[in-house]
Tab-separated table of C-alpha atoms in Angstrom:
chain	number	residue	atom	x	y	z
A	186	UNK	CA	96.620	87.308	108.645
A	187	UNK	CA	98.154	88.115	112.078
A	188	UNK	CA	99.479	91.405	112.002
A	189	UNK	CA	101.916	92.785	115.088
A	190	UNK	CA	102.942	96.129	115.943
A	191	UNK	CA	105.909	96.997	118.514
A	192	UNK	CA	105.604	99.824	120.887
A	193	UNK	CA	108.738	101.170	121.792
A	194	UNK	CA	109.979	104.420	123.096
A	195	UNK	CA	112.532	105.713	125.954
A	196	UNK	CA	111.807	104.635	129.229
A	197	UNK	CA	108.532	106.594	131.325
A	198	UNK	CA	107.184	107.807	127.900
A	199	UNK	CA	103.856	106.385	129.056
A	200	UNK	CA	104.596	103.058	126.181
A	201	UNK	CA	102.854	100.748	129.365
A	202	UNK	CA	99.622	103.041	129.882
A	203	UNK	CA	99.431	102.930	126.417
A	204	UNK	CA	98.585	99.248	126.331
A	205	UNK	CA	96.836	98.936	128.942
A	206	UNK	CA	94.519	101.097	127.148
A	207	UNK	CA	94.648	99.832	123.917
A	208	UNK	CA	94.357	96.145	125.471
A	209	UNK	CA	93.032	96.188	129.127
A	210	UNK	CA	95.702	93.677	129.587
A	211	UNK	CA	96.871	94.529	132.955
A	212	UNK	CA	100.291	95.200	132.029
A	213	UNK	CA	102.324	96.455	134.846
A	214	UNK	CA	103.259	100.253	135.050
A	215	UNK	CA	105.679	102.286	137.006
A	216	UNK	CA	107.629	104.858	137.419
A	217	UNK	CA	111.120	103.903	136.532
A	218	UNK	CA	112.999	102.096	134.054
A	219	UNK	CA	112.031	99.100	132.664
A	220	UNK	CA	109.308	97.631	134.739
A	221	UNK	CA	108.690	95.551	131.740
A	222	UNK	CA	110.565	93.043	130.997
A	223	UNK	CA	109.000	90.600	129.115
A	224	UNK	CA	106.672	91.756	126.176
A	225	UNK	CA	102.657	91.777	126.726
A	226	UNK	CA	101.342	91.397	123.174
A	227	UNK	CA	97.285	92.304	123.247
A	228	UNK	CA	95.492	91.229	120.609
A	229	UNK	CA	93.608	94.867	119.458
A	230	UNK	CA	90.418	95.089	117.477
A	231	UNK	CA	90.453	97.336	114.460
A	232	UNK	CA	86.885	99.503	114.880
A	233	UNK	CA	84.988	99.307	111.625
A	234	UNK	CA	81.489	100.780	111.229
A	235	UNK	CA	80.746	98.441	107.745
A	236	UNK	CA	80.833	95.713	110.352
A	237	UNK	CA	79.174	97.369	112.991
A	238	UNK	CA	75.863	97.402	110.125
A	239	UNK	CA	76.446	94.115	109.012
A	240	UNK	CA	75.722	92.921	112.946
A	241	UNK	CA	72.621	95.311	113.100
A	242	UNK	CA	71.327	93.982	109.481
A	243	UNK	CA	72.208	90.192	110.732
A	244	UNK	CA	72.312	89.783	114.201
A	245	UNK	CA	74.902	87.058	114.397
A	246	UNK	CA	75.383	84.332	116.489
A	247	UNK	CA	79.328	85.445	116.392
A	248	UNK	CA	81.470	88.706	115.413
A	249	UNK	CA	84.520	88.647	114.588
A	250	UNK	CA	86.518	92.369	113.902
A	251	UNK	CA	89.974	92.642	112.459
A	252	UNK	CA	92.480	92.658	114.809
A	253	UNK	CA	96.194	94.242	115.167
A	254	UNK	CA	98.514	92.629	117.877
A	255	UNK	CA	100.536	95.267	119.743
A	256	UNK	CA	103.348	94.041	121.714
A	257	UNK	CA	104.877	96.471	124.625
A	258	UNK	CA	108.729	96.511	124.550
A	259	UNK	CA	110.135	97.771	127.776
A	260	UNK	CA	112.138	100.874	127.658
A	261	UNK	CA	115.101	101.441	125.071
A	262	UNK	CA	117.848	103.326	126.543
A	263	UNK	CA	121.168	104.963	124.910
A	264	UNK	CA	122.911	101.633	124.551
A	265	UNK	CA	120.548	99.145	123.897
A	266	UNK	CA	122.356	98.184	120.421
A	267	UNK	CA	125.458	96.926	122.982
A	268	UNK	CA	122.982	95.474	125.721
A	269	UNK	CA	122.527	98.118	128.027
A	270	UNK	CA	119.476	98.005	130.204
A	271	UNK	CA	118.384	94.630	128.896
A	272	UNK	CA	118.870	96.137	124.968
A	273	UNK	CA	119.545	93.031	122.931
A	274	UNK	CA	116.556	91.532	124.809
A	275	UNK	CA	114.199	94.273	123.496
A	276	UNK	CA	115.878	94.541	120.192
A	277	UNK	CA	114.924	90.916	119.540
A	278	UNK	CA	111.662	91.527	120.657
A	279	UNK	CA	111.266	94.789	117.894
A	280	UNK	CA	112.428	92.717	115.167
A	281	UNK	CA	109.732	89.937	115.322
A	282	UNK	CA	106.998	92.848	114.782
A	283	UNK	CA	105.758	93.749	111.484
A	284	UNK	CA	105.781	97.600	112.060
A	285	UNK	CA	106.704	100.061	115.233
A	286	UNK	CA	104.233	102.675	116.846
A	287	UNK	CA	107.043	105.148	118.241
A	288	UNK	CA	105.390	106.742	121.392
A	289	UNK	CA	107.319	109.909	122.681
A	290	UNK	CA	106.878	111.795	125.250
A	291	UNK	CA	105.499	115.344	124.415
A	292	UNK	CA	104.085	116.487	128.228
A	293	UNK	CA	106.057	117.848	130.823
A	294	UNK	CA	105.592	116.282	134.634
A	295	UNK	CA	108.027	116.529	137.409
A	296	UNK	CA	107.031	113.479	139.181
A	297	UNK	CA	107.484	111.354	135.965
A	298	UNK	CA	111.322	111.086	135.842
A	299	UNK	CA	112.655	111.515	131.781
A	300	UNK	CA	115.942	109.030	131.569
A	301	UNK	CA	117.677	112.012	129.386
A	302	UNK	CA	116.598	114.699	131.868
A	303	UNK	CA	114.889	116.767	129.614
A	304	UNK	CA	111.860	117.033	127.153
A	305	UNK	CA	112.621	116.778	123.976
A	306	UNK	CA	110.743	114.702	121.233
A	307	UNK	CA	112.952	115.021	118.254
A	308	UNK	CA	116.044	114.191	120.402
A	309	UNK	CA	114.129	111.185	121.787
A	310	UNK	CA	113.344	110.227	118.413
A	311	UNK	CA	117.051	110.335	117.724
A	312	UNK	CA	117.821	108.276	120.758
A	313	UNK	CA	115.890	105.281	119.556
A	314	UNK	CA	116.730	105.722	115.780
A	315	UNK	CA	120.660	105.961	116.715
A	316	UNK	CA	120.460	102.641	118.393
A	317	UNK	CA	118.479	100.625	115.752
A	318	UNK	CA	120.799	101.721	113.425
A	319	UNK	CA	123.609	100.459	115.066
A	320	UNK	CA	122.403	97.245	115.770
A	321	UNK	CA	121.491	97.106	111.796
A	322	UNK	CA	125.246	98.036	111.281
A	323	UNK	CA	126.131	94.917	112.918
A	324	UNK	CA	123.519	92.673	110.767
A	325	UNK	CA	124.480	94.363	107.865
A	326	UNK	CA	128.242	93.709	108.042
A	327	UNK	CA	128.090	90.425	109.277
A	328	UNK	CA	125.962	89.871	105.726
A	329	UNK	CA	128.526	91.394	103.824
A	330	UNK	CA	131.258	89.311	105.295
A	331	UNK	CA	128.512	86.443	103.904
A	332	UNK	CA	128.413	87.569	100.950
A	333	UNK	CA	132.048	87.983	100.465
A	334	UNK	CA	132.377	84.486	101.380
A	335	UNK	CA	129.864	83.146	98.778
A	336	UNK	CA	131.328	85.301	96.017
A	337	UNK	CA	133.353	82.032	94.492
A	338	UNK	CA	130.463	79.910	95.154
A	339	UNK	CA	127.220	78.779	92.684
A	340	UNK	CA	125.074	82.143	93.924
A	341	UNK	CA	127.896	84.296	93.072
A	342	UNK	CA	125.779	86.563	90.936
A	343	UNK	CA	122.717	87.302	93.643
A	344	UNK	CA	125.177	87.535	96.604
A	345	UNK	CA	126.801	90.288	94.362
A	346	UNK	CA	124.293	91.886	94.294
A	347	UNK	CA	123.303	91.590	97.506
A	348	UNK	CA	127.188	92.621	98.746
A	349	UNK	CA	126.547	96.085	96.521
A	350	UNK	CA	123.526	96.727	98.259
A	351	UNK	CA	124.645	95.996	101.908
A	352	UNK	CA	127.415	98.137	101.312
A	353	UNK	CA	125.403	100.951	100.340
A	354	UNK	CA	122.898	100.808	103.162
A	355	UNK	CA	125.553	100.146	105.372
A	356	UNK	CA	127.134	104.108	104.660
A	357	UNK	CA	123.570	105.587	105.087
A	358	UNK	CA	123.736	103.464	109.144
A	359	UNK	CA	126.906	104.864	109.688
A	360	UNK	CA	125.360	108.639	109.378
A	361	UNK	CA	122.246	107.424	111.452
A	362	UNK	CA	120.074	107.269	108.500
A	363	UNK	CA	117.291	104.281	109.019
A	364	UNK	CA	117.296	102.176	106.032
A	365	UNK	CA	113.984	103.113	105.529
A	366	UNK	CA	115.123	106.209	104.476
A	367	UNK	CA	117.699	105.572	102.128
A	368	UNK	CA	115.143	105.353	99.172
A	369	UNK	CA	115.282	101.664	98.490
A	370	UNK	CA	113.170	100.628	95.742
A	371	UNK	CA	110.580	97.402	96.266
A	372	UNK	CA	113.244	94.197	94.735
A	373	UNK	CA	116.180	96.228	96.796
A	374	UNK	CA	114.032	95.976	100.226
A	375	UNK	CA	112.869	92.404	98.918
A	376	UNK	CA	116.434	91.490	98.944
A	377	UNK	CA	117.184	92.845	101.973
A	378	UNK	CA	114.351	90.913	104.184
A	379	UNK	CA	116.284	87.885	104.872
A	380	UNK	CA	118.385	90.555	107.298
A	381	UNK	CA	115.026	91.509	108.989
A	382	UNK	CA	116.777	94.592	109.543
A	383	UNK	CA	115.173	96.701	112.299
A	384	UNK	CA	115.109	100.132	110.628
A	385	UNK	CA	113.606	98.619	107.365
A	386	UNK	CA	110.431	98.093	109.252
A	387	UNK	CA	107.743	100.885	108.920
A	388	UNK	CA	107.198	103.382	111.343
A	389	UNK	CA	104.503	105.846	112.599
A	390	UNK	CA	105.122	108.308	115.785
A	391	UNK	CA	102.473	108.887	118.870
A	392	UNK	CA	102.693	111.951	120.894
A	393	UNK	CA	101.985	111.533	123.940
A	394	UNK	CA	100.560	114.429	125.774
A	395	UNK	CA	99.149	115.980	129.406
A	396	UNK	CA	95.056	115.956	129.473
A	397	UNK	CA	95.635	119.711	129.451
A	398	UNK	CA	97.448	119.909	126.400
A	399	UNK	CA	94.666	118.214	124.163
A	400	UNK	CA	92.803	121.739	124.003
A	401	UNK	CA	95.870	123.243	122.368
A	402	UNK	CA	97.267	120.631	120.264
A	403	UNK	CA	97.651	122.968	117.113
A	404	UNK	CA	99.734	125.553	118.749
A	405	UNK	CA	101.774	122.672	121.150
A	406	UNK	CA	105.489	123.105	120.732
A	407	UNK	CA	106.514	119.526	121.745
A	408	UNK	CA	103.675	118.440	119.422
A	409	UNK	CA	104.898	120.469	116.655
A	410	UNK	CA	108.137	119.510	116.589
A	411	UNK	CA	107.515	116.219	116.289
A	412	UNK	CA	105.223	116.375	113.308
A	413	UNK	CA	107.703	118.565	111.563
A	414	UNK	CA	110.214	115.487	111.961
A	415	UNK	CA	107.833	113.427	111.885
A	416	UNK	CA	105.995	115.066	108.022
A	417	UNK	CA	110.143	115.178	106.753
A	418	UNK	CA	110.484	111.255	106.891
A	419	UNK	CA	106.743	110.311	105.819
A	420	UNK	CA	105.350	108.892	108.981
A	421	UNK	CA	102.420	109.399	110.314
A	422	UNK	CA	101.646	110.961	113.828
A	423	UNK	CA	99.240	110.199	116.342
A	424	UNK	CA	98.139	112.690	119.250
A	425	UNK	CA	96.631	110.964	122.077
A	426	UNK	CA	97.180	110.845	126.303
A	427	UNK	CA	97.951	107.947	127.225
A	428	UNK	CA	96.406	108.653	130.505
A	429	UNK	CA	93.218	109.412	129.567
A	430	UNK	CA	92.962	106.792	126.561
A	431	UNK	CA	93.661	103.977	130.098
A	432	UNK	CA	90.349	105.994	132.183
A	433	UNK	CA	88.288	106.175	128.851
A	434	UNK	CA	89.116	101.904	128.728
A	435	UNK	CA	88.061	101.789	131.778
A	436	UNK	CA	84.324	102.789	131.447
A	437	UNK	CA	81.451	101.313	130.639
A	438	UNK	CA	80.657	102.101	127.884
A	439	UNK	CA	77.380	103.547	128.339
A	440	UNK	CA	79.597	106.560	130.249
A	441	UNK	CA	81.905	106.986	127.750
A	442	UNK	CA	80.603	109.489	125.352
A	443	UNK	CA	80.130	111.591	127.974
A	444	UNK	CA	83.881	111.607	129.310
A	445	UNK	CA	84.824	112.195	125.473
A	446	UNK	CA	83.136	115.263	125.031
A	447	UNK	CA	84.697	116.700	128.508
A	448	UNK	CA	87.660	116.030	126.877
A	449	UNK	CA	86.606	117.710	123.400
A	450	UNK	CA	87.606	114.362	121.837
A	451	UNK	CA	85.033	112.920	119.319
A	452	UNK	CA	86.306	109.327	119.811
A	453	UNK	CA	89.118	107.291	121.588
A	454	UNK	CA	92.569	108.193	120.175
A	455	UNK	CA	92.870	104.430	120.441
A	456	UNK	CA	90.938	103.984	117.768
A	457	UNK	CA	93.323	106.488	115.718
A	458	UNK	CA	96.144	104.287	116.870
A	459	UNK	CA	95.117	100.699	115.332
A	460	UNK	CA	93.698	102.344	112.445
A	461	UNK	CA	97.029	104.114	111.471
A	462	UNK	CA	98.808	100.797	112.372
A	463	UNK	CA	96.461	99.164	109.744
A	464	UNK	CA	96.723	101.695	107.189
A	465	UNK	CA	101.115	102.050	107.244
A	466	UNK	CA	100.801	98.318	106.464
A	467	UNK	CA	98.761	98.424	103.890
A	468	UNK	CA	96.285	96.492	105.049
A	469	UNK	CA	92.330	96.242	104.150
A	470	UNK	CA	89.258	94.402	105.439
A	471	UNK	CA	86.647	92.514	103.306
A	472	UNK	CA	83.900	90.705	105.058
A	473	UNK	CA	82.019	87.542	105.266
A	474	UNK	CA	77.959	88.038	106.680
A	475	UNK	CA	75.256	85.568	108.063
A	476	UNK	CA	73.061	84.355	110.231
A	477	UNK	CA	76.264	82.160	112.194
A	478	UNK	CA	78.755	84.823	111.716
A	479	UNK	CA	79.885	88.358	110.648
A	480	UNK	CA	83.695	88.635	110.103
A	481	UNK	CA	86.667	90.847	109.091
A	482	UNK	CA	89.361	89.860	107.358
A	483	UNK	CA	92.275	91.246	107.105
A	484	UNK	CA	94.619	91.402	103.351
A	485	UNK	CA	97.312	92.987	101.877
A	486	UNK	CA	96.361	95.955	99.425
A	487	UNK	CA	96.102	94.841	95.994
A	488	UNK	CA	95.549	90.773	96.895
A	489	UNK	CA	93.277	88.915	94.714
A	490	UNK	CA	90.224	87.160	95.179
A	491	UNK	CA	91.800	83.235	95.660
A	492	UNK	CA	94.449	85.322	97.924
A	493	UNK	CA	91.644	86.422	99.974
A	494	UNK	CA	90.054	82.749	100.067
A	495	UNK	CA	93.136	81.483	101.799
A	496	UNK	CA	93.084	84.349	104.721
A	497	UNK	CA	90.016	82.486	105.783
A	498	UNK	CA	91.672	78.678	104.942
A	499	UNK	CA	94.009	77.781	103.031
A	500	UNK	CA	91.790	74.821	100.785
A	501	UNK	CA	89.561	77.963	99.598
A	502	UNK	CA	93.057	78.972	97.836
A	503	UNK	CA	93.751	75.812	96.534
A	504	UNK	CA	90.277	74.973	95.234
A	505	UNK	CA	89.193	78.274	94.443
A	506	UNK	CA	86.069	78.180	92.126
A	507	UNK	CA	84.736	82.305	92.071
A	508	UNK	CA	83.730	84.803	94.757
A	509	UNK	CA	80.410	86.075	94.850
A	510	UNK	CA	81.002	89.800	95.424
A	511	UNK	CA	78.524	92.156	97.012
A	512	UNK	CA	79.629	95.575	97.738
A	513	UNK	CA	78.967	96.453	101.660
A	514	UNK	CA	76.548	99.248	101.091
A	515	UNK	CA	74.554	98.213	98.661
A	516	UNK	CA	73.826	94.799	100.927
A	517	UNK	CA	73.086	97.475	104.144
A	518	UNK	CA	70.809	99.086	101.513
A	519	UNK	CA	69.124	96.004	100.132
A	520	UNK	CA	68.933	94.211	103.227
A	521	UNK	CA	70.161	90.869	102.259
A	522	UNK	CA	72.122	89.092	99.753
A	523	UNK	CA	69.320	87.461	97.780
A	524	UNK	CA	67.718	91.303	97.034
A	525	UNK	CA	71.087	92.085	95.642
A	526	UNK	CA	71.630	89.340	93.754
A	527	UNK	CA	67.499	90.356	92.178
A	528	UNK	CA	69.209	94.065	91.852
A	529	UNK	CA	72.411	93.147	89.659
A	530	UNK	CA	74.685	94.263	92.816
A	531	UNK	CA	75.378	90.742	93.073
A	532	UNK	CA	78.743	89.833	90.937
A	533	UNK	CA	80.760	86.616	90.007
A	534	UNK	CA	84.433	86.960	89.940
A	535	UNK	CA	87.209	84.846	88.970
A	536	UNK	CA	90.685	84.300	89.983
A	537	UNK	CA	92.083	87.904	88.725
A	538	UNK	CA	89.259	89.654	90.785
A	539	UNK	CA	91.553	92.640	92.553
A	540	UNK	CA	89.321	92.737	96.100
A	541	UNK	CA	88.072	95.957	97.918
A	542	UNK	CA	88.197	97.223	100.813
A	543	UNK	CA	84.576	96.828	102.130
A	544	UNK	CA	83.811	93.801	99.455
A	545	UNK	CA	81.268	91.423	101.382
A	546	UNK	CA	82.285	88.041	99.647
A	547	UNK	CA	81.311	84.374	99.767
A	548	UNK	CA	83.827	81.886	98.068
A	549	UNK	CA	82.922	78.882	95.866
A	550	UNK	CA	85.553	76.219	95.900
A	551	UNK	CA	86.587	72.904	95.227
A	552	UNK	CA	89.392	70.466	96.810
């Protein structure tokens, strides 16, 4: 399944070196307000060591990781919900995504103009938020006036419904709180998807710091505050510089442990970043392994085994026979599938078969 993830933020909040890293894409970056216009989408690999051993154990012809698609939306400014600095543009842009990584700006640098004047992540935060909401407001009561319409028609009962709950998300916009914060249960936010409302979608925050700052991040007060703001409304927070993430893209690799470990960082912070987007999705892997190929997939949490069969096409679906399951580890520690099928660790499941994240699978089917 493709999976896309909007980076926004205020302008100069490093959003651009952030994808360059993330996708070596080249996109342009500068110093002032909204150098990018249209949106660079890169398509982002998700690292996973279970398919990292699968390659070692096989030795494919092809590999094939998961992959999240991050999309850079130029700079939202106070105003974008009534156009300013290209707003409805961007707006547009955020609401064909299926989540938003937040980046705010959390180092201090002179030569790197802030559009507000000052550093201050929480009030950033608020910045964005405040227009998102507002352009909800206006998707939300044009659906009400919808609704109000349809009341003497067939649907009268579900637009009701639908009416009641507008309404009621509509108050929580008008105080600046994002409908995803306004405690809507599962059939309420199922209801509400037709509006593809821009604050529904899930969110998760990344800091962006100096290179000197990533000694101290546990005692940062930019940092803090936003993971105080960020722990109060359930997202998730990613520390990373931008800066440094772009330098550590550009090595080989063979020189890259080496510039992590100046840095005191164990890994990228990229890696941080598409595994968080993958995770506030609620997203898992299982894998297919041979000779020809070893493969992530990528499912929704919870999807079951003919589910699965269709990520890869959708006639597996259809004609879905059983899935012969295999457990990743125990085919590392085996050392191929016939040993685990002569071990018991090889296992025939039907069409109620809930998958796992890490299941190695082969479908049987039919059309």
């Amino acid at each position: 399944m493709a999976v896309s993830c909007g980076i926004v933020g205020l302008p100069n909040v490093g959003k651009s070196t952030l994808f360059n890293a993330l996708s070596s894409a080249g996109a342009e970056v500068a110093n002032y307000p909204f150098c990018t216009i249209e949106p660079n989408v890169g398509v982002v690999p998700v690292p996973d060591p279970r398919l990292d051993a699968l390659v070692a154990l096989f030795h494919p012809k092809s590999i094939v990781a998961a992959t999240v698609n991050f999309v850079d939306i130029a700079g939202l400014v106070r105003g974008a919900s009534k156009g300013e600095g290209l707003g409805n543009q961007f707006l547009a842009n955020i609401r064909e995504t299926d989540a938003i990584a937040h980046v705010v700006r959390c180092f201090e640098d002179e030569n790197i103009v802030h559009v507000e004047g000052r550093i201050d992540p929480v009030a950033d935060v608020g910045t964005i938020d405040t227009e998102l909401c507002l352009k909800d407001l206006e998707t939300v009561d044009k659906r009400i006036e919808r609704a109000k319409k349809a009341l003497k028609g067939t649907a009268a009962k579900d637009e009701k419904l639908i009416l009641e709950l507008c309404e009621r998300v509509r108050v929580g916009l008008d105080q600046g709180k994002p409908a995803r914060a306004q405690g809507l249960t599962a059939e309420e936010q199922a209801l509400l998807r037709e509006t593809s409302l821009l604050t529904l979608k899930k969110v998760f925050y990344i800091a962006n710091v100096a290179e000197a700052q990533l000694a101290s991040l546990d005692t940062d007060p930019n940092v803090a505050k936003l993971r105080a703001h960020a722990t109060a409304e359930g997202a998730p927070v990613v520390v990373i510089c931008a800066a440094a993430e772009a330098e550590i893209a550009s090595l080989d690799a063979a020189d890259r442990p080496a510039f992590l470990e100046s840095l005191g960082l164990k890994e990228p912070g990229l890696h941080q970043v598409a595994h968080t987007a993958y995770k506030l999705l609620d997203l898992i892997t299982f894998l297919t392994a041979g000779e020809d190929e070893c493969r992530a997939w990528t499912i929704k949490r919870g999807s079951k085994a003919p589910q699965a069969a269709g990520a890869i096409h959708t006639d597996f679906e259809r004609g879905f026979i059983k899935a012969e399951v295999i457990w990743w580890e125990d085919l590392i520690r085996l050392g191929s599938e016939a040993a685990c099928r002569a071990a018991a660790k090889l296992n025939l499941e039907g069409k109620d078969y809930v998958v796992r994240d890490g299941d190695v699978i082969h479908f049987k089917f039919n059309v």
